[in-house]
PDB file of C-alpha atoms in Angstrom:
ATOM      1  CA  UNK A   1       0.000   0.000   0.000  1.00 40.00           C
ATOM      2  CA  UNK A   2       1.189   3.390  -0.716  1.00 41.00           C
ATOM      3  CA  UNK A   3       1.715   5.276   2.132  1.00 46.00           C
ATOM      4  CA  UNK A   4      -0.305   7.732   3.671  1.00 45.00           C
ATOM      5  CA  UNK A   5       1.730  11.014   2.985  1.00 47.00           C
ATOM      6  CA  UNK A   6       1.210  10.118  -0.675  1.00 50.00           C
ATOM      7  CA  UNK A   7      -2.265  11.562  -1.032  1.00 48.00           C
ATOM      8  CA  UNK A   8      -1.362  14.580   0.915  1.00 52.00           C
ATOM      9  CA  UNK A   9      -1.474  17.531  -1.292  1.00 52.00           C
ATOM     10  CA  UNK A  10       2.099  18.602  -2.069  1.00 55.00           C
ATOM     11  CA  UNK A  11       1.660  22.662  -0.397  1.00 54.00           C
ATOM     12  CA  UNK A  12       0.919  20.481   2.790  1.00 60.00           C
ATOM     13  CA  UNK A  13       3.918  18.169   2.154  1.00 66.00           C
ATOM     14  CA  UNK A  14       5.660  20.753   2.049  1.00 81.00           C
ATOM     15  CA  UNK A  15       5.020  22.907   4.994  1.00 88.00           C
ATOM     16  CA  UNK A  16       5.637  19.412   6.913  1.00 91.00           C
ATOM     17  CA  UNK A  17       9.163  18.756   5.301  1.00 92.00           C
ATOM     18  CA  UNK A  18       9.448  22.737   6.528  1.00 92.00           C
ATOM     19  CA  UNK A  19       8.297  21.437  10.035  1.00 93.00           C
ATOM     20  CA  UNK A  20      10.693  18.783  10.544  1.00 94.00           C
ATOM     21  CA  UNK A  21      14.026  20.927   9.158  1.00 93.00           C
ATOM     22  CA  UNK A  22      12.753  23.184  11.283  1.00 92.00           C
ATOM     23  CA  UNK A  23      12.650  21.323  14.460  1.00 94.00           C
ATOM     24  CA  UNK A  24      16.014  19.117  13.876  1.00 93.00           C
ATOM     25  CA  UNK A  25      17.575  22.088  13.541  1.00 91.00           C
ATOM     26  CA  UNK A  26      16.619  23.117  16.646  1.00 91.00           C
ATOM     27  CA  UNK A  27      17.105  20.228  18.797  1.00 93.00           C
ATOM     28  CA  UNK A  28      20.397  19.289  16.976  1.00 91.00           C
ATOM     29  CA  UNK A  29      21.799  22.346  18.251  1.00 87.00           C
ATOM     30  CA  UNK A  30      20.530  22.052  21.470  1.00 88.00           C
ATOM     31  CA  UNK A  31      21.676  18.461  22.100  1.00 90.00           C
ATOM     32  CA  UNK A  32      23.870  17.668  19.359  1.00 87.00           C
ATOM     33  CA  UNK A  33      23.296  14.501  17.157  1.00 90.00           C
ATOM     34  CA  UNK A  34      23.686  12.066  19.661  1.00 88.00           C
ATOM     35  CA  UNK A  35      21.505  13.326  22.246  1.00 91.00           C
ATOM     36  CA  UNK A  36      18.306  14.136  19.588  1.00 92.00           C
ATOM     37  CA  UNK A  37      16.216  11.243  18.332  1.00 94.00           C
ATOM     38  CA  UNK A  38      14.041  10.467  15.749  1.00 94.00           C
ATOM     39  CA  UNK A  39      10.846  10.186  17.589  1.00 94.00           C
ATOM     40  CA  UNK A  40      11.784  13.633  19.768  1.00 94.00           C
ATOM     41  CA  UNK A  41      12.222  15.649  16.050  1.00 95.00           C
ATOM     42  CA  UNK A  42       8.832  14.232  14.541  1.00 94.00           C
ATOM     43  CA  UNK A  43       7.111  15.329  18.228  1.00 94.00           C
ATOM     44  CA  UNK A  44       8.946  19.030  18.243  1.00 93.00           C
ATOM     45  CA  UNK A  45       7.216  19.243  14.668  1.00 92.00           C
ATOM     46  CA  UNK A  46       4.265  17.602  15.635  1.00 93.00           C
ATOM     47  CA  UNK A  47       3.912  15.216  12.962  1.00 92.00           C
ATOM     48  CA  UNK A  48       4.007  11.219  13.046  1.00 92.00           C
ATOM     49  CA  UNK A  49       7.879  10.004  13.855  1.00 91.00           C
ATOM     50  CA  UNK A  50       7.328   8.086  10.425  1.00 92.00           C
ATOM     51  CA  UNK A  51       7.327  10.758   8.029  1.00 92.00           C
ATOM     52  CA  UNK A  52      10.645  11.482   9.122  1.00 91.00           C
ATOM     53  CA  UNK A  53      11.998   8.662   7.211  1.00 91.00           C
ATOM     54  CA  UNK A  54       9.414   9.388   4.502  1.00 91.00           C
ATOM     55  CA  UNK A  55      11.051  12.845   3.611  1.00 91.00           C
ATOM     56  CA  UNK A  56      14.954  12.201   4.858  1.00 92.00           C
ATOM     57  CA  UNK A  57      15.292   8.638   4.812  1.00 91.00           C
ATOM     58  CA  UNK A  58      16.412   8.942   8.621  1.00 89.00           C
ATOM     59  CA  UNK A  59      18.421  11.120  10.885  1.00 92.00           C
ATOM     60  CA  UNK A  60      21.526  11.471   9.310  1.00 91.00           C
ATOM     61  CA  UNK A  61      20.243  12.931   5.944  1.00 92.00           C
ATOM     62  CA  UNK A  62      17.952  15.107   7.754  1.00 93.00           C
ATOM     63  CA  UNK A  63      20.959  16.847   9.083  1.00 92.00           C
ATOM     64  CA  UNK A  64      22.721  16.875   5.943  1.00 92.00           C
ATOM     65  CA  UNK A  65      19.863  18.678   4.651  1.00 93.00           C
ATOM     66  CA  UNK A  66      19.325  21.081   7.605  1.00 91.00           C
ATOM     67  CA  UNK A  67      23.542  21.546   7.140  1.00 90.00           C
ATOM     68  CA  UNK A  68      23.590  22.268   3.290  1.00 91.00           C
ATOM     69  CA  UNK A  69      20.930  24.402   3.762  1.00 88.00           C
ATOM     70  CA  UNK A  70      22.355  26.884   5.626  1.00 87.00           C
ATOM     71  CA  UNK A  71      25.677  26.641   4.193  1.00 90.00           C
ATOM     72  CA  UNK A  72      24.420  27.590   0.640  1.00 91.00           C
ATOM     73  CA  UNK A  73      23.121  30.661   2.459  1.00 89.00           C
ATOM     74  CA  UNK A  74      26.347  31.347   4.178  1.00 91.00           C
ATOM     75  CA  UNK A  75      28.999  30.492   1.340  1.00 95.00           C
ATOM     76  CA  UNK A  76      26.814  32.269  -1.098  1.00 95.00           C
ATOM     77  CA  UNK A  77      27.398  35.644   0.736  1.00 95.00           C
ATOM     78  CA  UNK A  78      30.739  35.304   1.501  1.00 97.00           C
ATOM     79  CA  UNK A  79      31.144  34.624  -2.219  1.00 97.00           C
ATOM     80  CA  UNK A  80      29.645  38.110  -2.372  1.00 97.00           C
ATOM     81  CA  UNK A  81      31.654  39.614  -0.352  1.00 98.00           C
ATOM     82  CA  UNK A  82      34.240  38.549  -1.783  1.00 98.00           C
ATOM     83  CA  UNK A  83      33.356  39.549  -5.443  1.00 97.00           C
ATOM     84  CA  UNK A  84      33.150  43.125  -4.237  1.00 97.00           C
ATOM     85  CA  UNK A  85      36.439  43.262  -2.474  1.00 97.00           C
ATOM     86  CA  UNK A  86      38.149  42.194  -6.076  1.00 96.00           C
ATOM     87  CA  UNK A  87      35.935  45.041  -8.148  1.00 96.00           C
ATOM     88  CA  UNK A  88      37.256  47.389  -5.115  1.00 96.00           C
ATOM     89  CA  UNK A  89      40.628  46.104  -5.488  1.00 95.00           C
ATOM     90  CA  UNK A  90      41.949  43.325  -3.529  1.00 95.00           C
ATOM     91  CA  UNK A  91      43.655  43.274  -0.151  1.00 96.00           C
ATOM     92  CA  UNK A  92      44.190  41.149   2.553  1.00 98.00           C
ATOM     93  CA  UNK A  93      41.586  42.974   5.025  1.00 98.00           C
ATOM     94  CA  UNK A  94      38.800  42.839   2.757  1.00 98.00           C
ATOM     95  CA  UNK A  95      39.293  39.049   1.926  1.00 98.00           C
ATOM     96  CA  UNK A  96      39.305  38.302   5.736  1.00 98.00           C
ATOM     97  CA  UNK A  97      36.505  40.124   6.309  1.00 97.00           C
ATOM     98  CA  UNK A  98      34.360  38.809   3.640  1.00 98.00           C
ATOM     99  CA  UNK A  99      35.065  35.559   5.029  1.00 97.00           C
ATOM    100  CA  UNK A 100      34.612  36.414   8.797  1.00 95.00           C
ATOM    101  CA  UNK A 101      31.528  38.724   8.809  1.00 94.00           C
ATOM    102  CA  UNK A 102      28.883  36.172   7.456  1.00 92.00           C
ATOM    103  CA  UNK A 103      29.709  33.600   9.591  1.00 89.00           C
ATOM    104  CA  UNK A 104      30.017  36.355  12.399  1.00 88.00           C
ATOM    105  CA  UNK A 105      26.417  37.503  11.724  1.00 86.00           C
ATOM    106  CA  UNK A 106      24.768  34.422  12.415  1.00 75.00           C
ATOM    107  CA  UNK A 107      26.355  34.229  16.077  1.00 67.00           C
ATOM    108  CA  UNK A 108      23.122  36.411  17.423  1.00 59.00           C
ATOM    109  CA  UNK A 109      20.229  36.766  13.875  1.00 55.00           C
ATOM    110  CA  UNK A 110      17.915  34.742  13.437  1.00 52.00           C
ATOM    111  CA  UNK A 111      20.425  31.627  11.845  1.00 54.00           C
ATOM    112  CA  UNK A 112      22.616  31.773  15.276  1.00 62.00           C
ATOM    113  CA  UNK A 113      20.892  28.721  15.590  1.00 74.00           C
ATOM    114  CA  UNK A 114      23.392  27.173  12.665  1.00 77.00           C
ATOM    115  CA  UNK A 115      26.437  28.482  14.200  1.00 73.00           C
ATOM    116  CA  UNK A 116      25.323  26.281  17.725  1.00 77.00           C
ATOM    117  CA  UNK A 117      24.929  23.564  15.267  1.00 82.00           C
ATOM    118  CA  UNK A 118      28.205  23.647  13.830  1.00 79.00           C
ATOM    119  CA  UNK A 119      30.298  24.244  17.299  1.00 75.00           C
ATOM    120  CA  UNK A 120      28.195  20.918  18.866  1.00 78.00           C
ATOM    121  CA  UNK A 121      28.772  18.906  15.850  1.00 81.00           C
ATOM    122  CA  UNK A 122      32.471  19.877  16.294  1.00 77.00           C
ATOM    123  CA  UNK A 123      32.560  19.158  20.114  1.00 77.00           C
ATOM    124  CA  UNK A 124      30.341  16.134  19.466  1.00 77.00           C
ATOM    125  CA  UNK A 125      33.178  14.520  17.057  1.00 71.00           C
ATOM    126  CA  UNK A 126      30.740  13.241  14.707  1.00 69.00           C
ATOM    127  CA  UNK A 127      32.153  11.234  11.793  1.00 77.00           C
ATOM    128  CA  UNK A 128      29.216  12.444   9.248  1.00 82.00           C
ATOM    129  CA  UNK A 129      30.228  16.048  10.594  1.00 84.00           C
ATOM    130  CA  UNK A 130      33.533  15.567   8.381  1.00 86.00           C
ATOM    131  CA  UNK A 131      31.709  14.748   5.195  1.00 88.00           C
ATOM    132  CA  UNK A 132      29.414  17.671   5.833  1.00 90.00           C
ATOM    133  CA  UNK A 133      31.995  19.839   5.963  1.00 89.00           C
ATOM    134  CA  UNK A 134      34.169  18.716   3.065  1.00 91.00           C
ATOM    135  CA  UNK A 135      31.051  18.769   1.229  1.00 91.00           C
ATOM    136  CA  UNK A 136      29.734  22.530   1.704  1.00 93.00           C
ATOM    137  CA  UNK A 137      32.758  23.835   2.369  1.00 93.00           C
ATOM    138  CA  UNK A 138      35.509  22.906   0.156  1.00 94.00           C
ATOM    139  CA  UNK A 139      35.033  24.680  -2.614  1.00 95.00           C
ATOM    140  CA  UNK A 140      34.494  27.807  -1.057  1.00 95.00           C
ATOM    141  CA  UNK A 141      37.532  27.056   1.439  1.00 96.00           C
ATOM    142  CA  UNK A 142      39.589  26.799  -1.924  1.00 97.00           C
ATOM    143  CA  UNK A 143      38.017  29.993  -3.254  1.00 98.00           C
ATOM    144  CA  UNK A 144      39.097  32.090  -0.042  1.00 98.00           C
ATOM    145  CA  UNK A 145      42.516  30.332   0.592  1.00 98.00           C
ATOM    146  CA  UNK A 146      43.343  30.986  -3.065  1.00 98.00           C
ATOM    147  CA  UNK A 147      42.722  34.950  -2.716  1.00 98.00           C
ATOM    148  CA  UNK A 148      44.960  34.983   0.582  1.00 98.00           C
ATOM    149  CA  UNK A 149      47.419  33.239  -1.142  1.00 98.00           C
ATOM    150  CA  UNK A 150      46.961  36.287  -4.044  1.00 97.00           C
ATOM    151  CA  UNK A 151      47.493  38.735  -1.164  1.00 97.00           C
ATOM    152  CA  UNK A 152      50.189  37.399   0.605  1.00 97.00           C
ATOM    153  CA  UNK A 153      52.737  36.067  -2.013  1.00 96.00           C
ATOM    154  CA  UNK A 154      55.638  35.551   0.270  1.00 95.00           C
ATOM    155  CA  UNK A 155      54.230  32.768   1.921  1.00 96.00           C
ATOM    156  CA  UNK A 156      54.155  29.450   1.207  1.00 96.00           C
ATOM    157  CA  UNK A 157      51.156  27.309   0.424  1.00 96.00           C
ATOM    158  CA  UNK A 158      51.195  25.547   4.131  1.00 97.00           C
ATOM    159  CA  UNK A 159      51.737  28.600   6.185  1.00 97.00           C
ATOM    160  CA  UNK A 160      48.721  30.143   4.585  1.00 98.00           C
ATOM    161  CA  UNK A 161      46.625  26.946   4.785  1.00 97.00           C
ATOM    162  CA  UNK A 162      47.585  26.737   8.685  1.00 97.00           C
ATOM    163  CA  UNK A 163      46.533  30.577   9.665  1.00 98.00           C
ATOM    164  CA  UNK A 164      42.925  29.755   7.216  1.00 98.00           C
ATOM    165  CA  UNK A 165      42.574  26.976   9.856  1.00 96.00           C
ATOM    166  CA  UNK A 166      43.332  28.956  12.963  1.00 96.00           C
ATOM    167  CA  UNK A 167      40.844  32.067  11.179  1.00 96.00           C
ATOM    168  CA  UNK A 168      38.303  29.406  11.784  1.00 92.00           C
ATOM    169  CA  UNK A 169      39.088  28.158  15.030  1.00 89.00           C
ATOM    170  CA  UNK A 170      37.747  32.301  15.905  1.00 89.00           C
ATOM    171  CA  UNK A 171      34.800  32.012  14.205  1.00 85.00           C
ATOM    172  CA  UNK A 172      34.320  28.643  15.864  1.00 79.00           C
ATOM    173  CA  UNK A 173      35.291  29.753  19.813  1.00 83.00           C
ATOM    174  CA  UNK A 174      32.954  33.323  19.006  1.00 80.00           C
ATOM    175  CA  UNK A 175      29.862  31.010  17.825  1.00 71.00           C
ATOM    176  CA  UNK A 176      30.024  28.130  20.814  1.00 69.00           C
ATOM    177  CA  UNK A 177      31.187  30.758  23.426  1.00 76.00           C
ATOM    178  CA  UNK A 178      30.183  34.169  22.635  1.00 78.00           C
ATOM    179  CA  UNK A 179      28.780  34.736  26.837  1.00 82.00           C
ATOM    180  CA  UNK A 180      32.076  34.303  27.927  1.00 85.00           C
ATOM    181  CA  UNK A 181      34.093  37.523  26.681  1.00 89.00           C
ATOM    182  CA  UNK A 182      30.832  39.321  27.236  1.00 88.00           C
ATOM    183  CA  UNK A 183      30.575  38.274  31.074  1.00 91.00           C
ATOM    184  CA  UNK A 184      34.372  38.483  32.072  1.00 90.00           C
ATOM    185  CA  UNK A 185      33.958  42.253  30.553  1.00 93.00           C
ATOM    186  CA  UNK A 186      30.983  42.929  32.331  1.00 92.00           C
ATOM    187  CA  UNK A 187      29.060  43.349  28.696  1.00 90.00           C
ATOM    188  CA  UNK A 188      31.486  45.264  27.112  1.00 93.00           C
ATOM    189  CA  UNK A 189      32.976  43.263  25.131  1.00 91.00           C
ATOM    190  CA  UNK A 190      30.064  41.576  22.887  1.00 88.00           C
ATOM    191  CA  UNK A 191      30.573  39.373  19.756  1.00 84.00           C
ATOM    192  CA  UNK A 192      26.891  39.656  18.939  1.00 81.00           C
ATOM    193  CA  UNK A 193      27.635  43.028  18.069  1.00 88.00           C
ATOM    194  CA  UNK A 194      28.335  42.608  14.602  1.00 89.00           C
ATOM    195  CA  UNK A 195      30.477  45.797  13.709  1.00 93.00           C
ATOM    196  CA  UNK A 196      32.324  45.943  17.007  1.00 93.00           C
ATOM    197  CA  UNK A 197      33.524  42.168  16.494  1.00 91.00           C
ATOM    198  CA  UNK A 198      34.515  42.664  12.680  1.00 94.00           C
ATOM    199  CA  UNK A 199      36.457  46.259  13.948  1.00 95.00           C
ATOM    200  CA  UNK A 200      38.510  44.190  16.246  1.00 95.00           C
ATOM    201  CA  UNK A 201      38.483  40.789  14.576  1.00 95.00           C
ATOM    202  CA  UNK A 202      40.090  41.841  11.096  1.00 97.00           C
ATOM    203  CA  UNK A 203      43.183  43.866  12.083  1.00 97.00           C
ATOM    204  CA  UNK A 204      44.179  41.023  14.497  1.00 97.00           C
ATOM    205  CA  UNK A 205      43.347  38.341  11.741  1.00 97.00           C
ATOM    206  CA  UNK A 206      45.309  40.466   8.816  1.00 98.00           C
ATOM    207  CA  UNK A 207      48.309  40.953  11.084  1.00 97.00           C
ATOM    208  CA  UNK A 208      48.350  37.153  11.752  1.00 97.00           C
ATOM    209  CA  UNK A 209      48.230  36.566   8.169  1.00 98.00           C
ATOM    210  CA  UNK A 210      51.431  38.740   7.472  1.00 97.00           C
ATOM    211  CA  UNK A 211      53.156  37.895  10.377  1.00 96.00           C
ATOM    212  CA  UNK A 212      56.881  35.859   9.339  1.00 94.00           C
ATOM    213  CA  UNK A 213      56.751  32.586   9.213  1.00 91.00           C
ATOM    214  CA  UNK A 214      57.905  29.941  11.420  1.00 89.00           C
ATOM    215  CA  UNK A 215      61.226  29.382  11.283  1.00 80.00           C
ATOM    216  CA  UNK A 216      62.090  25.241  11.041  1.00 68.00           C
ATOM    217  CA  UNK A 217      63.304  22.991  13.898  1.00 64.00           C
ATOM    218  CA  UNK A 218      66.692  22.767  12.283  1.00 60.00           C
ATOM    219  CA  UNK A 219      66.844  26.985  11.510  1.00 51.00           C
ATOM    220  CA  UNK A 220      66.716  26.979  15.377  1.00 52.00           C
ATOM    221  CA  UNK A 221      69.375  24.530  15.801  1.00 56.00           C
ATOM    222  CA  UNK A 222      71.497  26.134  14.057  1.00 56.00           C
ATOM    223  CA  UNK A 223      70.580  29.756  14.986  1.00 49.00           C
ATOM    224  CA  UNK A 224      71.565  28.496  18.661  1.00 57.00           C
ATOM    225  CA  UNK A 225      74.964  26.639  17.193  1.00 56.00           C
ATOM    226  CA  UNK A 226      76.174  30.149  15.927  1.00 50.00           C
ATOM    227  CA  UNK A 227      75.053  32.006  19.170  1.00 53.00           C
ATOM    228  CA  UNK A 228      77.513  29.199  21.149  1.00 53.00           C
ATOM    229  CA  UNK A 229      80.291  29.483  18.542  1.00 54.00           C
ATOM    230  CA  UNK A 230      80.513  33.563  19.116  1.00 46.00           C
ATOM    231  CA  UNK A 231      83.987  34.598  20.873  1.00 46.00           C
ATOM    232  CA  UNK A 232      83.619  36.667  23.706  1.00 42.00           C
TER     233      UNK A 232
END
């Protein structure tokens, strides 16, 4: 027999699909993926646990969906951003801060939701998270680390690669942690304000970027060597 959500007419299908992205996403970043069930997202939507499987096929492909989602949103304006920093002429600032500011202004709007999502799903070490990731994020990642690499020609393809990766760890800390700056300043310091984050955020993250690079275990070996050799 065909089942029941077949003869439901597809505006109502709809709005139920709606329902149940709406209340994984929710309850995912509430309680991560572990801690949510199917049953618990089908009665936060208030539909039968069944249809759950209907639409997503299960859990895990609901939160792929709920994930790519709201990474189209977020990689399509950083793209954006982007775009107009190269008509305005590129620099190392603006690429930062087309990366930085979309992700930033989801910490408090309405999709801070997403950003709790992301810093569980982190924290929660789960394997799918990985895939999700690589999978929404790649491309763009390319895009961005490509244009820093445009900017800062004098370093090498690894250095910039391992200051991308510590740009994100910010974005990450500011989105799972954003009360704890604000308390220990007494509110003065607060990353859900937008513009006073990016003000602070970009210099810091541009001087990282052109800071001099590491110099290698053996560089310091012999750096030391000379310093030992010198007559006094």
């Amino acid at each position: 027999p065909r089942a029941a959500a077949d003869w439901t007419p597809p505006e109502r299908r709809s709005e139920t699909r709606e329902q149940l992205l709406e209340a994984a996403a929710r309850l995912f970043a509430e309680r991560g993926f572990a801690g949510v069930s199917v049953r618990m997202i089908a009665a936060e939507a208030g539909v039968n646990w069944s249809l759950v499987g209907y639409y997503f096929r299960g859990k895990e492909r609901l939160l792929a969906e709920v994930y790519r989602r709201h990474c189209s949103t977020l990689n399509r304006e950083r793209l954006r951003l982007l775009g107009e920093a190269r008509r305005a002429g590129l620099h190392l600032e603006s690429v930062a801060e087309a990366f930085v500011r979309p992700a930033l202004a989801e910490i408090e709007g309405p999709n801070g939701q997403f950003s709790r999502l992301r810093a569980m799903l982190a924290a929660e070490d789960v394997p799918l998270f990985t895939q999700l990731v690589a999978d929404n994020f790649d491309q763009s990642s390319r895009t961005f680390v490509a244009a820093l690499r445009e900017c800062l020609p004098e370093l090498s393809a690894d250095d910039v690669l391992w200051r991308f990766h510590f740009m994100l760890g910010t974005i990450y800390y500011s989105a799972s942690s954003p009360q704890r700056i604000k308390a220990f300043s007494r509110g003065r310091c607060d990353p859900g304000d937008l513009e006073e984050t990016v003000r602070h955020l970009v210099p810091f993250l541009a001087a990282a970027f052109r800071s001099a690079p590491p110099s290698s275990p053996r560089t310091r070996r012999r750096a030391r060597g000379s310093k030992g050799n010198v007559r006094r």
